[in-house]
Short mmCIF file of C-alpha atoms in Angstrom, two decimals:
data_model
loop_
_atom_site.label_atom_id
_atom_site.label_comp_id
_atom_site.label_asym_id
_atom_site.label_seq_id
_atom_site.Cartn_x
_atom_site.Cartn_y
_atom_site.Cartn_z
CA ASP A 868 -58.53 -30.07 6.32
CA ALA A 869 -60.26 -32.03 9.06
CA GLY A 870 -58.57 -35.21 10.04
CA VAL A 871 -60.30 -38.36 11.21
CA THR A 872 -63.10 -37.60 13.63
CA GLN A 873 -64.85 -39.97 16.00
CA SER A 874 -67.93 -39.67 18.15
CA PRO A 875 -68.67 -39.82 20.94
CA THR A 876 -65.40 -39.23 22.80
CA HIS A 877 -66.51 -41.13 25.88
CA LEU A 878 -69.30 -43.58 26.54
CA ILE A 879 -70.53 -45.53 29.55
CA LYS A 880 -72.74 -48.58 29.05
CA THR A 881 -73.85 -51.53 31.14
CA ARG A 882 -73.40 -55.22 30.39
CA GLY A 883 -75.77 -56.56 27.76
CA GLN A 884 -76.40 -53.21 26.13
CA GLN A 885 -75.58 -52.30 22.55
CA VAL A 886 -73.37 -49.44 21.40
CA THR A 887 -72.70 -47.63 18.12
CA LEU A 888 -69.52 -45.70 17.50
CA ARG A 889 -69.04 -43.37 14.56
CA CYS A 890 -66.11 -42.37 12.40
CA SER A 891 -65.66 -39.78 9.68
CA PRO A 892 -62.55 -40.37 7.57
CA LYS A 893 -60.02 -37.81 6.51
CA SER A 894 -61.10 -35.94 3.40
CA GLY A 895 -60.32 -37.96 0.26
CA HIS A 896 -59.96 -41.27 2.06
CA ASP A 897 -62.05 -44.28 1.05
CA THR A 898 -60.99 -46.98 3.50
CA VAL A 899 -61.83 -47.21 7.20
CA SER A 900 -60.33 -49.61 9.73
CA TRP A 901 -61.39 -50.13 13.33
CA TYR A 902 -59.15 -51.13 16.23
CA GLN A 903 -59.71 -51.98 19.89
CA GLN A 904 -57.03 -50.82 22.32
CA ALA A 905 -57.32 -52.25 25.82
CA LEU A 906 -55.55 -50.39 28.61
CA GLY A 907 -51.80 -50.86 28.42
CA GLN A 908 -51.89 -52.81 25.16
CA GLY A 909 -51.39 -52.19 21.48
CA PRO A 910 -54.36 -51.74 19.16
CA GLN A 911 -56.04 -54.93 17.93
CA PHE A 912 -57.50 -54.96 14.42
CA ILE A 913 -61.27 -55.46 14.33
CA PHE A 914 -62.15 -55.01 10.65
CA GLN A 915 -61.67 -52.86 7.59
CA TYR A 916 -64.27 -51.40 5.22
CA TYR A 917 -63.73 -50.47 1.61
CA GLU A 918 -66.43 -49.64 -0.94
CA GLU A 919 -69.07 -50.29 1.73
CA GLU A 920 -67.93 -53.89 2.16
CA GLU A 921 -65.98 -55.59 4.94
CA ARG A 922 -62.64 -56.41 3.33
CA GLN A 923 -60.65 -57.81 6.26
CA ARG A 924 -61.61 -59.01 9.74
CA GLY A 925 -59.61 -59.72 12.85
CA ASN A 926 -60.32 -62.25 15.58
CA PHE A 927 -63.41 -60.62 17.02
CA PRO A 928 -66.80 -62.29 17.58
CA ASP A 929 -69.87 -61.55 15.53
CA ARG A 930 -71.07 -59.23 18.29
CA PHE A 931 -68.81 -56.72 16.57
CA SER A 932 -70.25 -55.49 13.30
CA GLY A 933 -69.80 -52.48 11.14
CA HIS A 934 -71.02 -50.48 8.24
CA GLN A 935 -69.61 -48.04 5.73
CA PHE A 936 -71.78 -45.42 4.10
CA PRO A 937 -71.54 -44.00 0.56
CA ASN A 938 -69.75 -40.93 1.95
CA TYR A 939 -67.10 -43.33 3.38
CA SER A 940 -68.03 -42.67 7.01
CA SER A 941 -68.35 -45.74 9.15
CA GLU A 942 -70.02 -47.17 12.22
CA LEU A 943 -68.89 -49.84 14.64
CA ASN A 944 -71.64 -51.69 16.47
CA VAL A 945 -71.11 -53.91 19.48
CA ASN A 946 -74.00 -56.01 20.80
CA ALA A 947 -74.41 -57.73 24.15
CA LEU A 948 -71.63 -55.74 25.76
CA LEU A 949 -69.23 -57.50 28.12
CA LEU A 950 -67.02 -55.98 30.78
CA GLY A 951 -64.05 -56.96 28.62
CA ASP A 952 -65.25 -54.70 25.83
CA SER A 953 -64.11 -51.71 27.86
CA ALA A 954 -61.38 -50.12 25.76
CA LEU A 955 -60.37 -47.27 23.51
CA TYR A 956 -61.83 -47.80 20.05
CA LEU A 957 -59.77 -46.28 17.29
CA CYS A 958 -60.80 -45.55 13.75
CA ALA A 959 -58.20 -45.16 11.02
CA SER A 960 -58.75 -43.99 7.47
CA SER A 961 -56.64 -44.31 4.36
CA LEU A 962 -56.78 -43.98 0.61
CA ASP A 963 -56.51 -47.33 -1.14
CA MET A 964 -53.14 -47.28 -2.96
CA GLY A 965 -52.37 -50.95 -3.35
CA GLY A 966 -50.81 -51.41 0.04
CA GLU A 967 -48.54 -48.42 0.52
CA GLU A 968 -51.21 -46.22 1.98
CA THR A 969 -50.77 -44.56 5.35
CA GLN A 970 -53.45 -44.97 7.97
CA TYR A 971 -54.48 -41.82 9.81
CA PHE A 972 -55.98 -42.38 13.24
CA GLY A 973 -58.73 -40.53 15.01
CA PRO A 974 -58.60 -39.65 18.71
CA GLY A 975 -60.71 -42.63 19.65
CA THR A 976 -63.85 -43.35 21.63
CA ARG A 977 -63.29 -44.54 25.17
CA LEU A 978 -65.94 -47.11 26.11
CA LEU A 979 -66.52 -48.16 29.68
CA VAL A 980 -68.80 -51.14 30.32
CA LEU A 981 -70.11 -51.47 33.87
CA ALA B 847 -48.56 -65.65 11.32
CA GLN B 848 -47.33 -62.14 11.76
CA SER B 849 -46.29 -60.90 15.17
CA VAL B 850 -44.41 -57.97 16.65
CA THR B 851 -42.20 -57.93 19.72
CA GLN B 852 -41.08 -54.76 21.42
CA LEU B 853 -38.29 -55.33 23.90
CA GLY B 854 -38.83 -53.24 27.00
CA SER B 855 -42.30 -52.11 27.97
CA HIS B 856 -40.77 -49.01 29.52
CA VAL B 857 -37.64 -47.09 28.56
CA SER B 858 -36.19 -44.07 30.36
CA VAL B 859 -33.59 -41.76 28.86
CA SER B 860 -32.08 -38.46 29.90
CA GLU B 861 -32.88 -35.36 27.91
CA GLY B 862 -30.33 -35.09 25.10
CA ALA B 863 -29.44 -38.79 25.20
CA LEU B 864 -29.89 -41.31 22.42
CA VAL B 865 -33.31 -42.92 22.12
CA LEU B 866 -33.37 -46.57 21.02
CA LEU B 867 -36.66 -48.48 20.93
CA ARG B 868 -36.46 -52.06 19.78
CA CYS B 869 -38.83 -53.88 17.47
CA ASN B 870 -38.62 -57.38 16.05
CA TYR B 871 -41.19 -58.97 13.82
CA SER B 872 -42.06 -62.32 12.35
CA SER B 873 -43.28 -62.48 8.80
CA SER B 874 -43.11 -64.99 5.98
CA VAL B 875 -42.56 -62.31 3.36
CA PRO B 876 -40.87 -58.90 3.29
CA PRO B 877 -43.30 -56.85 5.30
CA TYR B 878 -44.50 -53.31 5.50
CA LEU B 879 -43.27 -51.83 8.81
CA PHE B 880 -44.46 -48.84 10.80
CA TRP B 881 -43.75 -46.88 13.95
CA TYR B 882 -46.57 -44.94 15.58
CA VAL B 883 -46.54 -42.61 18.59
CA GLN B 884 -49.44 -42.12 20.98
CA TYR B 885 -49.60 -39.22 23.40
CA PRO B 886 -51.87 -39.49 26.46
CA ASN B 887 -55.56 -39.56 25.62
CA GLN B 888 -54.90 -39.23 21.89
CA GLY B 889 -54.97 -41.42 18.82
CA LEU B 890 -51.92 -42.75 17.01
CA GLN B 891 -49.67 -40.65 14.81
CA LEU B 892 -47.43 -42.19 12.17
CA LEU B 893 -43.74 -41.51 12.78
CA LEU B 894 -42.36 -43.39 9.79
CA LYS B 895 -42.91 -46.40 7.58
CA TYR B 896 -40.93 -48.85 5.47
CA THR B 897 -42.50 -50.30 2.36
CA THR B 898 -39.74 -50.92 -0.20
CA GLY B 899 -36.42 -49.40 -1.19
CA ALA B 900 -33.99 -47.73 1.18
CA THR B 901 -33.75 -49.62 4.45
CA LEU B 902 -32.97 -46.51 6.52
CA VAL B 903 -36.19 -44.59 6.89
CA LYS B 904 -36.42 -41.06 8.23
CA GLY B 905 -39.55 -39.85 9.90
CA ILE B 906 -40.95 -36.88 11.70
CA ASN B 907 -39.53 -35.22 14.82
CA GLY B 908 -36.00 -36.45 14.11
CA PHE B 909 -36.78 -40.17 14.39
CA GLU B 910 -35.43 -42.79 12.04
CA ALA B 911 -35.53 -46.58 11.78
CA GLU B 912 -33.56 -49.18 9.89
CA PHE B 913 -35.07 -52.30 8.36
CA LYS B 914 -32.70 -55.25 8.86
CA LYS B 915 -34.10 -58.30 7.12
CA SER B 916 -31.41 -60.66 8.45
CA GLU B 917 -32.27 -59.67 12.01
CA THR B 918 -36.02 -59.23 11.39
CA SER B 919 -35.71 -55.92 13.18
CA PHE B 920 -36.95 -52.37 12.73
CA HIS B 921 -35.50 -50.43 15.67
CA LEU B 922 -36.43 -46.78 16.18
CA THR B 923 -33.76 -44.23 17.07
CA LYS B 924 -33.38 -40.53 17.74
CA PRO B 925 -29.96 -38.98 18.42
CA SER B 926 -31.10 -36.58 21.14
CA ALA B 927 -34.20 -37.01 23.29
CA HIS B 928 -36.47 -34.09 23.99
CA MET B 929 -38.98 -33.81 26.80
CA SER B 930 -41.77 -33.73 24.24
CA ASP B 931 -40.79 -37.23 23.07
CA ALA B 932 -42.31 -38.78 26.20
CA ALA B 933 -45.14 -40.97 24.89
CA GLU B 934 -46.12 -44.53 24.00
CA TYR B 935 -44.50 -45.95 20.87
CA PHE B 936 -45.92 -48.80 18.81
CA CYS B 937 -44.21 -50.84 16.15
CA ALA B 938 -46.53 -52.42 13.58
CA VAL B 939 -46.31 -54.80 10.62
CA LYS B 940 -48.41 -56.00 7.73
CA GLU B 941 -47.47 -58.64 5.17
CA THR B 942 -49.41 -57.79 2.07
CA SER B 943 -51.16 -54.89 0.48
CA TYR B 944 -54.54 -55.47 2.04
CA ASP B 945 -53.50 -57.35 5.12
CA LYS B 946 -54.44 -56.18 8.57
CA VAL B 947 -51.93 -54.15 10.55
CA ILE B 948 -50.55 -55.98 13.57
CA PHE B 949 -49.33 -53.80 16.42
CA GLY B 950 -46.77 -54.60 19.06
CA PRO B 951 -47.54 -54.16 22.76
CA GLY B 952 -45.91 -50.75 22.89
CA THR B 953 -42.99 -49.13 24.69
CA SER B 954 -43.53 -46.24 27.06
CA LEU B 955 -40.73 -43.69 26.73
CA SER B 956 -39.91 -41.39 29.64
CA VAL B 957 -37.48 -38.50 29.27
CA ILE B 958 -35.71 -37.37 32.40
CA PRO B 959 -34.70 -33.70 32.63
#
């Protein structure tokens, strides 16, 4: 059983560019959450997708957007990249169980903005 | 607003010694609480979680944590540290079923042979 997978593993972009990160959830999971983890810090919640809709959003600007597909996979898009967007981006999937679900994390995509 | 504090950004213990990683939270309602571990260049792995019921929660790799509502704490312990326990540990909280998960800043655990 494949766990959560993310692609690419590493990415280098320059300021002002746009980037798309991808996530495939664990088999049977229907909910995908995205987190940004800056170096030396804990993950910060970006948003969560359920039934192809954004259900929750953290304190991130509109430059951060996402999408969930019918097969539950998800994309995170970041426009107009800033140096401060350099971080490890983590995807977590879960099965909606009314709050007691466990989130399973992928290995992350490390983004470097130059 | 929810928040998580982890006392000690770095903790060192000798192999075989007790591991104690501290976590305090702020929440207006009884929360859901989690401990995650992150090994270098990897994602996060759930160690244990508290949702309801028994306040002493046992997790993987011999770790356990106790929810103490009066102290708003959820400290992580392991009786005997192993070299393989060296990693970054994150405490996390969420208030309601569909609320976002808030992570603490993390504690880096070193195990000295």
